[in-house]
Structures are given as structure tokens and as C-alpha cells.
mmCIF file of C-alpha atoms and ligand atoms in Angstrom:
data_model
loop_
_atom_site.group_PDB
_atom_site.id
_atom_site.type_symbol
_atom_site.label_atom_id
_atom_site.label_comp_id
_atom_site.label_asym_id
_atom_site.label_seq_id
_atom_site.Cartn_x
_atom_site.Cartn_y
_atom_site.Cartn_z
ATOM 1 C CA UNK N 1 -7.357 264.191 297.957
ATOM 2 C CA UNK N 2 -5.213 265.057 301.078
ATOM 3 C CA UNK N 3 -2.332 262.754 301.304
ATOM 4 C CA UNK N 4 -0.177 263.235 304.762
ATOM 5 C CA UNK N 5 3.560 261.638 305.286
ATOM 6 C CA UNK N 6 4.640 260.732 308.622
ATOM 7 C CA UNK N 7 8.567 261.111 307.711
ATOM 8 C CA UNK N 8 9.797 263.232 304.537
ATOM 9 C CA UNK N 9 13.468 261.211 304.272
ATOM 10 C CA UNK N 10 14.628 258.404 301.276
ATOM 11 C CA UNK N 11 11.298 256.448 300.972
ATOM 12 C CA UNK N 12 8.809 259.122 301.527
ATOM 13 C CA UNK N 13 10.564 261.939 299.161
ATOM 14 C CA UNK N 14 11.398 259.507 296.547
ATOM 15 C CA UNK N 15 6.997 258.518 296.401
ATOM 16 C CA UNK N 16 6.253 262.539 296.784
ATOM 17 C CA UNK N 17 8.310 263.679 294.384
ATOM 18 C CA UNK N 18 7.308 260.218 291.605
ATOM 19 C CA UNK N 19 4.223 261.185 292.587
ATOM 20 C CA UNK N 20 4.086 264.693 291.933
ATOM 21 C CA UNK N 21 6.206 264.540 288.538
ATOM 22 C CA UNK N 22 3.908 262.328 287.098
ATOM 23 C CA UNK N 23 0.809 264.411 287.737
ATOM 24 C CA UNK N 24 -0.905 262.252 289.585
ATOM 25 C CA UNK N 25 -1.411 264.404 292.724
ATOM 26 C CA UNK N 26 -0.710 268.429 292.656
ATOM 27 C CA UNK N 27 1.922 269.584 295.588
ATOM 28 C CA UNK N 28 -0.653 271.359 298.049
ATOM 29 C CA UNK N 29 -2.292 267.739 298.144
ATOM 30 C CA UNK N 30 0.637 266.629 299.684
ATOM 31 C CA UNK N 31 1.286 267.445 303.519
ATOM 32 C CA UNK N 32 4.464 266.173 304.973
ATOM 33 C CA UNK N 33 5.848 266.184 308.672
ATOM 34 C CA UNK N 34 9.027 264.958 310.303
ATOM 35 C CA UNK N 35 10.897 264.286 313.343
ATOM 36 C CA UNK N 36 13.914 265.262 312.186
ATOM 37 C CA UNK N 37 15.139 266.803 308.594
ATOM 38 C CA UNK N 38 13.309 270.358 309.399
ATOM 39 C CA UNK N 39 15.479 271.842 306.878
ATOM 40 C CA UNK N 40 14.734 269.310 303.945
ATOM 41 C CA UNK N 41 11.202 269.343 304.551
ATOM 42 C CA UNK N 42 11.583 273.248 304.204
ATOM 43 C CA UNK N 43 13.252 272.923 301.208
ATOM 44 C CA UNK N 44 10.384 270.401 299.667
ATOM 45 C CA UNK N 45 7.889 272.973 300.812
ATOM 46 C CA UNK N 46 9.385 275.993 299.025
ATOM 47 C CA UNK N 47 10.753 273.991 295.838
ATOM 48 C CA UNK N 48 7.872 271.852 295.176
ATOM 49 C CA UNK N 49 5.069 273.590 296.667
ATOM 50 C CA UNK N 50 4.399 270.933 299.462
ATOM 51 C CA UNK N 51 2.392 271.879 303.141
ATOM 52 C CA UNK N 52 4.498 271.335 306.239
ATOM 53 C CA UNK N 53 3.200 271.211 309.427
ATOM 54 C CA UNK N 54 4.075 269.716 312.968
ATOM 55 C CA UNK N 55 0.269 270.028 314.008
ATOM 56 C CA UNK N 56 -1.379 266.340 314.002
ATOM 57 C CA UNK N 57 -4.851 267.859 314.314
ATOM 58 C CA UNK N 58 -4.410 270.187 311.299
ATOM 59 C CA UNK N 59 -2.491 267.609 309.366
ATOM 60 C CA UNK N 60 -5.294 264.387 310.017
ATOM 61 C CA UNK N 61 -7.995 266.727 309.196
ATOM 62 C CA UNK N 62 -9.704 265.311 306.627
ATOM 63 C CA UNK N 63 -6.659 263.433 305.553
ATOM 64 C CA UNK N 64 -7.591 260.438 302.747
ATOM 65 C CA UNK N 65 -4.194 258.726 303.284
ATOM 66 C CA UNK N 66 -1.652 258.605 305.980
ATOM 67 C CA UNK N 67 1.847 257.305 304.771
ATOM 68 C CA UNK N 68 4.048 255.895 307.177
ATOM 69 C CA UNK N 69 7.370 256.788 306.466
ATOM 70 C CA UNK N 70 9.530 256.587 309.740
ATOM 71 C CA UNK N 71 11.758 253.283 310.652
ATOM 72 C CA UNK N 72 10.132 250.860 312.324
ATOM 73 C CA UNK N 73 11.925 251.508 315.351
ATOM 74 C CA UNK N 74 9.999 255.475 315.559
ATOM 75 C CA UNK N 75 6.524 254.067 314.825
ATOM 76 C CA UNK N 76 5.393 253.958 318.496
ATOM 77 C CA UNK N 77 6.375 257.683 318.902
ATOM 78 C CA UNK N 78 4.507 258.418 315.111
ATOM 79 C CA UNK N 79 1.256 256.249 316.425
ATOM 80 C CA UNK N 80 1.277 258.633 319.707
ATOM 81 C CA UNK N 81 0.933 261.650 317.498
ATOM 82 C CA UNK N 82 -1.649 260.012 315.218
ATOM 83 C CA UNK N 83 -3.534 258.010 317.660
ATOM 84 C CA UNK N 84 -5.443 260.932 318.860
ATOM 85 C CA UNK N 85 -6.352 262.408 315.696
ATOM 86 C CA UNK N 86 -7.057 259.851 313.143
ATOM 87 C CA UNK N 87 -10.524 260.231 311.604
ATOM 88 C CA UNK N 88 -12.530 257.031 310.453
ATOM 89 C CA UNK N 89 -12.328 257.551 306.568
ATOM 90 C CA UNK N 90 -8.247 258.019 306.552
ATOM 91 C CA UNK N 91 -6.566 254.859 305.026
ATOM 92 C CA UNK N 92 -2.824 253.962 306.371
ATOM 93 C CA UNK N 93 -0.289 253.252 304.259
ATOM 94 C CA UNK N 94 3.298 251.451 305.907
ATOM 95 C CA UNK N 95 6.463 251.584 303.818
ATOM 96 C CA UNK N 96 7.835 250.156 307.691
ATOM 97 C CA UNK N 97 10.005 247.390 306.798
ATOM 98 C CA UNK N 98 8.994 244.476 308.701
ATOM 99 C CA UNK N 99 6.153 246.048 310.816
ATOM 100 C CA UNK N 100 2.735 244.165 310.373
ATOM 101 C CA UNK N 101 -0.608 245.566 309.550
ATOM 102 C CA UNK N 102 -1.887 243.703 313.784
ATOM 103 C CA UNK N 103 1.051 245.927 314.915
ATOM 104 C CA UNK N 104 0.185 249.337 313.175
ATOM 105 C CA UNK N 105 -3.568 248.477 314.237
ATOM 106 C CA UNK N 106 -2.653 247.562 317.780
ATOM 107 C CA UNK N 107 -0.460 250.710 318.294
ATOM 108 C CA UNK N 108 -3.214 253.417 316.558
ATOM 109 C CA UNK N 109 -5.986 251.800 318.424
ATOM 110 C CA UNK N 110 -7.982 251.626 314.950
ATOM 111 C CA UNK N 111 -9.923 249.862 312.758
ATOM 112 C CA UNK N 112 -9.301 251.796 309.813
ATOM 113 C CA UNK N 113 -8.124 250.222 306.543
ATOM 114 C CA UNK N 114 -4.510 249.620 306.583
ATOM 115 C CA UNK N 115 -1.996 248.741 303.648
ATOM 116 C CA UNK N 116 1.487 247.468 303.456
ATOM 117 C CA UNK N 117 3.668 249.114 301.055
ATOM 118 C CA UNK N 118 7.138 247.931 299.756
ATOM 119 C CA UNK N 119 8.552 250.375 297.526
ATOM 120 C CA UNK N 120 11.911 251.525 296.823
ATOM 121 C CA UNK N 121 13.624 254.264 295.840
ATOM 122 C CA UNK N 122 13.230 254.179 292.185
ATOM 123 C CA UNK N 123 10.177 255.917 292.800
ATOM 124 C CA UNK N 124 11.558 259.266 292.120
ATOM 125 C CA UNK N 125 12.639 257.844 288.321
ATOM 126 C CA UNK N 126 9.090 256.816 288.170
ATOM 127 C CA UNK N 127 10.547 252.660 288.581
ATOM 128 C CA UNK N 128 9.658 251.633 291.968
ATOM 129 C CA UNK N 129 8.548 247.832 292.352
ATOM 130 C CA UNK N 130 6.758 247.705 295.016
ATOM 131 C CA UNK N 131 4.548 245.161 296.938
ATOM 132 C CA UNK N 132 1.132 245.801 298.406
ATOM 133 C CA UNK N 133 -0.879 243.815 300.784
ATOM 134 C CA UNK N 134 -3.896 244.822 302.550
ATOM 135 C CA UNK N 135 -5.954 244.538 305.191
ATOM 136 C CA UNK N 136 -9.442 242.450 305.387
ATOM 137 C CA UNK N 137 -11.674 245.639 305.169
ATOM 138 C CA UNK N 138 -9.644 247.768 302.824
ATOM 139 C CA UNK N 139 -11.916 249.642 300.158
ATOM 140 C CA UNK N 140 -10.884 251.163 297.143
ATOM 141 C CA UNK N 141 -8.097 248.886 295.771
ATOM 142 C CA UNK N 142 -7.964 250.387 292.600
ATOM 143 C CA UNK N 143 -7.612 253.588 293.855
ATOM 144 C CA UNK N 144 -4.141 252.953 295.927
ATOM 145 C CA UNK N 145 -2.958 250.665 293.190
ATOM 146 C CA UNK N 146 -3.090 253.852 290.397
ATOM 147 C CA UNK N 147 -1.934 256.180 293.058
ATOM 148 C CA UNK N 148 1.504 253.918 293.785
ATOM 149 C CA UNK N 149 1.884 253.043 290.014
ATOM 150 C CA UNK N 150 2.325 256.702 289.650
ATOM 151 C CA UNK N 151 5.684 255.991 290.492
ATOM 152 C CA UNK N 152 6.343 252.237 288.848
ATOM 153 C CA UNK N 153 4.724 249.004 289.109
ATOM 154 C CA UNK N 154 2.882 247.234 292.229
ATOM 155 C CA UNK N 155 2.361 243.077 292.778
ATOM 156 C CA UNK N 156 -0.256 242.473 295.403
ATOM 157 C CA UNK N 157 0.975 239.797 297.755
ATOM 158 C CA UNK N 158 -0.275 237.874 300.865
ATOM 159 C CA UNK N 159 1.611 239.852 303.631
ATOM 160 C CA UNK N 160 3.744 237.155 304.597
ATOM 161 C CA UNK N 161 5.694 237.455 301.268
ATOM 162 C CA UNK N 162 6.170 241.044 301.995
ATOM 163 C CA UNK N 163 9.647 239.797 303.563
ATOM 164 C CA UNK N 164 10.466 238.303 300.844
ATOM 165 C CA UNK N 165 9.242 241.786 298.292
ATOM 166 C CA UNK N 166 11.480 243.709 300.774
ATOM 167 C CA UNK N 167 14.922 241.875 300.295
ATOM 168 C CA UNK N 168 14.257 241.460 296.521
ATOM 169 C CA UNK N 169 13.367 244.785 295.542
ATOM 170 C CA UNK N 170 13.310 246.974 298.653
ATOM 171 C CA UNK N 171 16.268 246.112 299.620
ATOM 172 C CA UNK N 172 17.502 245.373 295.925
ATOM 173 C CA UNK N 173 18.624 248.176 294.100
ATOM 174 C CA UNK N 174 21.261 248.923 297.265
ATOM 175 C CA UNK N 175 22.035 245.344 296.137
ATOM 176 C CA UNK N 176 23.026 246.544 292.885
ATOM 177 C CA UNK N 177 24.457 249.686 293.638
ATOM 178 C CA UNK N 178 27.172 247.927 295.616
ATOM 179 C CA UNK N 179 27.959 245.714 293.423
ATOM 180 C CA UNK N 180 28.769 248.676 291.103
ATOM 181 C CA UNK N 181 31.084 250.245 293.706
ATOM 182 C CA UNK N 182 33.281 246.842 293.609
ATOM 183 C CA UNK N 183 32.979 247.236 289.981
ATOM 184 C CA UNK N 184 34.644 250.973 290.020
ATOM 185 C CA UNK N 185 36.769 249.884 292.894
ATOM 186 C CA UNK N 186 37.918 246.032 290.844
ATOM 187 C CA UNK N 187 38.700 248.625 287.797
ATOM 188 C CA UNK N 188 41.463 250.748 289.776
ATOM 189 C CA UNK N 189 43.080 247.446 290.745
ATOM 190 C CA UNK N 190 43.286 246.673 286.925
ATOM 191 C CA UNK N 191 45.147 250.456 286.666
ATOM 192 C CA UNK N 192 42.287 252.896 286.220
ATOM 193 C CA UNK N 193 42.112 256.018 288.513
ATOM 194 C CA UNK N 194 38.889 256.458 290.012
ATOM 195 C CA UNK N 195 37.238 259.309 287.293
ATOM 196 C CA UNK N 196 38.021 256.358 284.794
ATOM 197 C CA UNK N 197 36.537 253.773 286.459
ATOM 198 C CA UNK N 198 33.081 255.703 287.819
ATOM 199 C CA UNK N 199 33.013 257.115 284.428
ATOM 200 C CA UNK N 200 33.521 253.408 282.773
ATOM 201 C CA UNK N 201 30.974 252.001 285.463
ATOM 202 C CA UNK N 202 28.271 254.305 285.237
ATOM 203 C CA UNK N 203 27.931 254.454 281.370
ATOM 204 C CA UNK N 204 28.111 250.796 281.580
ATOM 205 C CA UNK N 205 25.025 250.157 283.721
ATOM 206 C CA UNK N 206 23.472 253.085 282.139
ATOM 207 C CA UNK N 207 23.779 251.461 278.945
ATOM 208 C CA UNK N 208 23.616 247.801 280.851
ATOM 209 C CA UNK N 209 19.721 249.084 281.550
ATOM 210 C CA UNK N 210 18.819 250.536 278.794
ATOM 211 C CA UNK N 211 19.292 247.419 276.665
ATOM 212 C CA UNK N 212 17.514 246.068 279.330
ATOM 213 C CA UNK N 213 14.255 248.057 278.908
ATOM 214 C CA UNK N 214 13.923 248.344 275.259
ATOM 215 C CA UNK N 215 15.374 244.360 274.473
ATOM 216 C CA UNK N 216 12.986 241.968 274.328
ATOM 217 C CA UNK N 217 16.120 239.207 275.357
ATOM 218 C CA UNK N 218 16.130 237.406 278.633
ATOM 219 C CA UNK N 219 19.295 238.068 280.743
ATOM 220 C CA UNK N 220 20.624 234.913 279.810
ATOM 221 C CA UNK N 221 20.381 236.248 276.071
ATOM 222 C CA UNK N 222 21.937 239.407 276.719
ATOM 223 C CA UNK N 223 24.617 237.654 278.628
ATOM 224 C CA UNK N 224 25.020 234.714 275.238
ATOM 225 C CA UNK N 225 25.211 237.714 273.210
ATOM 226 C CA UNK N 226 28.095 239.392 274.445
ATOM 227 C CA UNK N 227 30.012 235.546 275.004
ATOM 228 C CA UNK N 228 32.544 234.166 272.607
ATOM 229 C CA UNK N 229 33.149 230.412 272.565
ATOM 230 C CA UNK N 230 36.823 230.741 274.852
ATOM 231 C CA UNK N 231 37.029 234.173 274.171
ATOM 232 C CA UNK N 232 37.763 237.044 276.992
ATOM 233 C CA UNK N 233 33.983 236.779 278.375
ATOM 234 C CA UNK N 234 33.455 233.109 279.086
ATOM 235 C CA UNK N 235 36.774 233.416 281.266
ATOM 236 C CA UNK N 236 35.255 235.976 283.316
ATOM 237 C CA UNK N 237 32.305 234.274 283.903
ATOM 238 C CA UNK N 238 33.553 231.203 285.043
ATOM 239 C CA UNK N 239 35.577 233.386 287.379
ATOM 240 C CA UNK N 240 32.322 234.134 288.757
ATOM 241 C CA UNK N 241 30.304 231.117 288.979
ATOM 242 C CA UNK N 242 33.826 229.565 290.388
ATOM 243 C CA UNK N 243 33.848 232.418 293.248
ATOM 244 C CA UNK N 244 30.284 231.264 294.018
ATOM 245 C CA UNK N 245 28.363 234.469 292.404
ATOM 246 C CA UNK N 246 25.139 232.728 292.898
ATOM 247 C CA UNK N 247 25.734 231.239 296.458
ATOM 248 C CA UNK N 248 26.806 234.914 297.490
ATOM 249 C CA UNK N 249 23.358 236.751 296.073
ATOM 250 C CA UNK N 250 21.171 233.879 297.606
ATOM 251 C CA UNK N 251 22.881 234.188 301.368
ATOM 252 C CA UNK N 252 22.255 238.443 300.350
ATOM 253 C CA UNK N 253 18.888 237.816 299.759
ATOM 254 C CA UNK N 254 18.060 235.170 302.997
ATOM 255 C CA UNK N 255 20.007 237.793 305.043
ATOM 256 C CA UNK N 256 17.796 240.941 304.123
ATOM 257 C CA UNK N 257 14.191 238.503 304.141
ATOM 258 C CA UNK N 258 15.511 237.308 307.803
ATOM 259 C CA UNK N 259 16.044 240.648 309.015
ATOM 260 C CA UNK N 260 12.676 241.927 308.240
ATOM 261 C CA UNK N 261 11.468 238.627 309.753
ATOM 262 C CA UNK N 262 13.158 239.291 312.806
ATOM 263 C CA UNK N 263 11.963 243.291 312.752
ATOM 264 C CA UNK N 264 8.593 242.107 312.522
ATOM 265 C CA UNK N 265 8.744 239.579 315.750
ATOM 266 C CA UNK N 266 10.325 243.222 317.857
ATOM 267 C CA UNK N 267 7.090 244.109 317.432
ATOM 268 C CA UNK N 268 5.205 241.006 318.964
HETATM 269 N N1 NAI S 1 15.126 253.834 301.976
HETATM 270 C C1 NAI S 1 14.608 252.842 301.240
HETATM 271 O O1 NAI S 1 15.111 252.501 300.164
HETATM 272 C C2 NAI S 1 13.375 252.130 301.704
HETATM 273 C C3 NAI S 1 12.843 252.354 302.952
HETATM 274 N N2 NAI S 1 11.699 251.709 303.349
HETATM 275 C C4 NAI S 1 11.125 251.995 304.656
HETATM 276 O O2 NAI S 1 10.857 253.378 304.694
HETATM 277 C C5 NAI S 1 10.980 253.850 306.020
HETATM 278 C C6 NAI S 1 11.801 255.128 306.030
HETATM 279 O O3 NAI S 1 13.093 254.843 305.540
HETATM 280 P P1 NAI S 1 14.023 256.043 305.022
HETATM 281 O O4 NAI S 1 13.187 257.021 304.281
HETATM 282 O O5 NAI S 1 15.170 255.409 304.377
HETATM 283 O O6 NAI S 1 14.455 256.701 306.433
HETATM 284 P P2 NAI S 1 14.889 258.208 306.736
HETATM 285 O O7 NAI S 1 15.704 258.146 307.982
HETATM 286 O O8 NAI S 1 15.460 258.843 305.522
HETATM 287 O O9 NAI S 1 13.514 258.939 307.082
HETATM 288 C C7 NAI S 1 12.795 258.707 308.251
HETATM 289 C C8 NAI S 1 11.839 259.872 308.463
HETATM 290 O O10 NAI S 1 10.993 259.583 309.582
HETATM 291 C C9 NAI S 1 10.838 260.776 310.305
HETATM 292 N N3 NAI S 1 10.367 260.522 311.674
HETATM 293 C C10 NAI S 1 11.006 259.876 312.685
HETATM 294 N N4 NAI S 1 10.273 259.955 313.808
HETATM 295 C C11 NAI S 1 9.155 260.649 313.503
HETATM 296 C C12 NAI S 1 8.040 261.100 314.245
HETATM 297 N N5 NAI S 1 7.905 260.807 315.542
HETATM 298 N N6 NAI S 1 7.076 261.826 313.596
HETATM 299 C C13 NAI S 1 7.204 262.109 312.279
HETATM 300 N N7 NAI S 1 8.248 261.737 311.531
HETATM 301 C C14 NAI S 1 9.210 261.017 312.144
HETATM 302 C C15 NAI S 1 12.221 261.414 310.248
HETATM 303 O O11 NAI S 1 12.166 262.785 310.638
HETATM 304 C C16 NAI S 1 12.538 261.199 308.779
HETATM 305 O O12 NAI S 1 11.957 262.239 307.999
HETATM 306 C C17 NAI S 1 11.586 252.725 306.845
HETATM 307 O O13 NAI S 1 10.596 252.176 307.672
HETATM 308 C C18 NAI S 1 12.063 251.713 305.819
HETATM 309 O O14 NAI S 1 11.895 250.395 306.288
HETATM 310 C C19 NAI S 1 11.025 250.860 302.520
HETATM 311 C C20 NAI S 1 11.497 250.600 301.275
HETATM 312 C C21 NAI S 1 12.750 251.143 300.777
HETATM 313 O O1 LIG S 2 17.092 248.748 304.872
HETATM 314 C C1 LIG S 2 15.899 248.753 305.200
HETATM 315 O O2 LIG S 2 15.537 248.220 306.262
HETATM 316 C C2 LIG S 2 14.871 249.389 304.292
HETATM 317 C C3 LIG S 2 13.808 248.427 303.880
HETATM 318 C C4 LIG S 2 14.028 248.167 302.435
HETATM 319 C C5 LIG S 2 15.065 249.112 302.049
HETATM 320 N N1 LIG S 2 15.480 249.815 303.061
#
């Protein structure tokens, strides 16, 4: 299997390297190129045993799968590389936020199978979510389904609820991540310094998702659990719910599923 990455940055070395830790492709399967990032993609290629090249003929050659890896906004000058090249048996794979599978056809000039990906970077930890859709004439479902579960989970959608995939769990985990920095940042207003309160943070989502994976519990369980009847918890929470907490992740949510609406209608 020949697998080649247009674009070796967040998405694309977080799905290389899931891919290649779990076994499920060996390195010199793997052929990355890049715009920019020469240096990284130099560092891949001695540390992991990846192929570089900037050649498209010597990259397509033969290629199975071509990932598309680039923002949306440097997919016309990827398609100009690829256009020339791309044989009739290589299936395309977007991670593109926002780009449609009309739009990746109309700009390679092919009829070749195409697939929408929506992964994020939890890939490298082997915990991506990530949404597929396909084209009408793509073969071999199974096939790209076990390759991306080599890095977490898939849900095959209709593509119009790829917006939707991409502000949930695309664009989620940054979600989360943020809210952990207010966290760290709420806990030096209360009087930590900042080693405590990264070091307080981090062992509490650590822990936070741990009991996540191996609990059985719903959220709401977890949450019951650690809630005494007007005790120090239930104060908080109603802090919460009375700053809106639930208003404020639904408005995150519509902003991020808008945007990749709008991304895809640049492309019309
Ligand atoms: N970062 C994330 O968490 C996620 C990103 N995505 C999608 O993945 C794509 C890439 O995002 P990131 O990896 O974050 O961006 P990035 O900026 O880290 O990487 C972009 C890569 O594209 C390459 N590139 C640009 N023009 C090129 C060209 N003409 N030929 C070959 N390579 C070219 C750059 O050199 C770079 O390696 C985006 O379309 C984004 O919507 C999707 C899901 C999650
Ligand atoms: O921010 C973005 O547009 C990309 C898509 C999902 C995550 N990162």
C-alpha cells in the first residue's frame, strides 16, 4: 500500500504517526510532501523512517491513497501539482475543513473515488473521532474504515453533516483545551501560581478522562457523584448554569458548524 500526504503539519502528522504506532501501515508506505515545514518533514523522514519527496510524478506513482492535508485555502495550488499526475486507481482522501467532495473533483479534473475525512488530532493517542463520507463510486469501504480506525473511531455520515462532525469533534478537543486554560488561569485568581494551577489542571482532566474511559456512568452520573445536597459542588454548578454554561457551548458549536458552512460556499 502506498499512502501519499499532501501537507505533513497538525492533521496529517497526528494520522501518520496513529497510523504507524499502531502497525497498521510500516513507515516506507508512507510518502509525505509539503509546501512549507521542510525541516519537520525531514525530521519525520529520519525519525520515523517516512519517504519525502517534492516530485508529484514519483510521489502519485502507483499511489493507493492521496491524503489531503493542506487548508482549504492551498487546495487549488495542491490540485495543480496533483492534477497532472493522478492515476485512475488512487483514492482521495480530504481532512479540508469545509471543502466538498464536487469541489476536490472539479479542481483535479477526476473521477476517481473521493472521501471526506474529519479527524482530529487525537489521532496520534490513537482517539481520533472522525467522520467519513464518500463519494457515489467509492470502492473498498471497509478498507478506509480499518485504515482510519487505526487511529480511533469513524461514524459514516451524509456529507452535509460533515459541518456539523467538524465543530463537534474536529473542532472539539481545542474546545476543551481552552476551557482548561481558563481553568489554570480561574485557579491563579483563587491564589495559585501558575506551576500549581497547570499542575492541579492537568492531573485533573487526566484523571477527569480516565474515569471517563473505564466508568460505565453517564456524565450526569459522574457529575451526581461528586455533588452534595448544598454542599461546595452544587454552588459551583449553579454558578455555571447561572453564567449560561450551556448557552455559551451551543453559540461555540453554531459558530465553528457556520464557519465550515461558509468555507465550503468560497469554494462555489
Ligand atoms: N488541526 C486540526 O486539528 C484539524 C485540521 N483539519 C484540517 O486539516 C487540514 C490541515 O490542517 P493543519 O494540519 O492544522 O494545518 P498545518 O498548517 O499544520 O499544515 C498544512 C500543511 O499543508 C502543506 N501545504 C500547503 N500548501 C501545499 C502545497 N501546495 N503542496 C503540498 N503541501 C502543501 C503545508 O506545507 C503544511 O505541511 C486543514 O484543511 C484543516 O481543515 C481537520 C481536522 C482537525
Ligand atoms: O480550525 C479548523 O478549521 C480545522 C478544522 C477542524 C479543526 N481544525
Amino acid at each position: 500500500m502506498k499512502i501519499v500526504f499532501y501537507g505533513a503539519g497538525n492533521m496529517a502528522s497526528a494520522i501518520f504517526i496513529g497510523m504507524i504506532e499502531n502497525n497498521v501501515v510500516k513507515p516506507d508506505q508512507i510518502y509525505l510532501t509539503s509546501r512549507s515545514q521542510q525541516e519537520k518533514i525531514m525530521f519525520f523522514k529520519e525519525n520515523l523512517g517516512v519517504n519525502v519527496s517534492y516530485d508529484d510524478a514519483e510521489l502519485l506513482d502507483g499511489a493507493d491513497y492521496v491524503i489531503l492535508a493542506s487548508k482549504p485555502q492551498s487546495f487549488p495550488d495542491v490540485a495543480k501539482r496533483i492534477r497532472p499526475h493522478l492515476e485512475e486507481k488512487t483514492k482521495i482522501v480530504s481532512v479540508m475543513a469545509g471543502t466538498q467532495i464536487k469541489t476536490i473533483r472539479r479542481e483535479l479534473k477526476t473521477e476517481n473515488p473521493i472521501a471526506r475525512l474529519m479527524p482530529n488530532t487525537n489521532a496520534m493517542v490513537q482517539h481520533s473521532v472522525s467522520g467519513i463520507s464518500y463519494s457515489e463510486n467509492f470502492p473498498d469501504k471497509d478498507e478506509l474504515v480499518e485504515l482510519m480506525e487505526s487511529f480511533g473511531t469513524t461514524v459514516v455520515v451524509e456529507e452535509d453533516v460533515m459541518h456539523n462532525i467538524t465543530a463537534a469533534t474536529g473542532s472539539g478537543s481545542a474546545f476543551l483545551y481552552y476551557i482548561y486554560e481558563k481553568y489554570a488561569e480561574s485557579l491563579m485568581e483563587l491564589g495559585f501560581d501558575e506551576e500549581e494551577a497547570l499542575f492541579l489542571t492537568r492531573n485533573l482532566v487526566i484523571g477527569a478522562g480516565k474515569m471517563v474511559e473505564d466508568s460505565e456512568l453517564p456524565f450526569s452520573q459522574l457529575r451526581k457523584n461528586i455533588t452534595s445536597k448544598h454542599g461546595t459542588t452544587e454552588a459551583g454548578l449553579n454558578a455555571l448554569d447561572g453564567e449560561g454554561i450551556k448557552e455559551i457551548l451551543t453559540a461555540t458549536l453554531n459558530a465553528a458548524a457556520n464557519r465550515s458552512e461558509e468555507l465550503s460556499q468560497d469554494d462555489e
